[in-house]
XYZ file of C-alpha atoms in Angstrom:
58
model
C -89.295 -66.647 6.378
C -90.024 -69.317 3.962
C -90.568 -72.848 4.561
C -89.792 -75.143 1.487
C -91.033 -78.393 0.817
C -89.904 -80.900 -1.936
C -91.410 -84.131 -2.997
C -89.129 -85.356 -6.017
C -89.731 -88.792 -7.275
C -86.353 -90.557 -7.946
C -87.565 -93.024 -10.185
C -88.197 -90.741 -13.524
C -85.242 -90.326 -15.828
C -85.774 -86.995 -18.020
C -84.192 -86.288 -21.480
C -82.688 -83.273 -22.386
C -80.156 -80.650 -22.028
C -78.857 -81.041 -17.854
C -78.257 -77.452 -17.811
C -81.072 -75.652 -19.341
C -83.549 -77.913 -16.932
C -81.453 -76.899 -14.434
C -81.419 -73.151 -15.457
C -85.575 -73.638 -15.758
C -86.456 -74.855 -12.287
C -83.847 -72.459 -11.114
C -85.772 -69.693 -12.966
C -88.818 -70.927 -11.344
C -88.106 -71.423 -7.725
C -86.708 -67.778 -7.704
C -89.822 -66.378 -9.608
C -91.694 -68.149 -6.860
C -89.689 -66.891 -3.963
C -90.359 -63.322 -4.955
C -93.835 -63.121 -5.262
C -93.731 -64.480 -1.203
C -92.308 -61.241 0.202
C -94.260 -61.919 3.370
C -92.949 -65.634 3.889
C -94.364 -68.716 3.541
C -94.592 -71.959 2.009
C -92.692 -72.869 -1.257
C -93.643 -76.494 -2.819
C -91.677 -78.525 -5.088
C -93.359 -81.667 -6.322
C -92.962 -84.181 -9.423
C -94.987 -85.767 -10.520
C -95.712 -88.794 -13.379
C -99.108 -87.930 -15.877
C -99.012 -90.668 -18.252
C -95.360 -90.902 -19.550
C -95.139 -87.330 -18.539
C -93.104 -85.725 -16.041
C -95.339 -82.347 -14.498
C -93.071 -80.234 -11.952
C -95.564 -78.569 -9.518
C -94.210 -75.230 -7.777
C -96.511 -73.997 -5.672
């Protein structure tokens, strides 16, 4: 009963190690879809702060 929306930019190259970005979002999406036991809405967005990349799960 979730609903989830992503908004990724594909223009934003990000250094570091593949896997333990991978392993991160991973970690956070499932946090995320947890706390909903009732359903929902899950949101994925990127976006670019500066020279910064900010992930927004919501």
């Amino acid at each position: 009963n979730v609903e989830v929306n992503v908004n990724l930019r594909d223009d934003i190259e990000i250094h570091g190690v593949a896997e333990q970005i991978k392993q991160a979002l991973l970690n956070l999406v499932l946090n995320a879809l947890q706390a909903m036991p009732e359903g929902g809405t899950l949101s994925v967005s990127t976006l670019l702060v500066g020279n910064e990349l900010q992930i927004d799960v919501k």
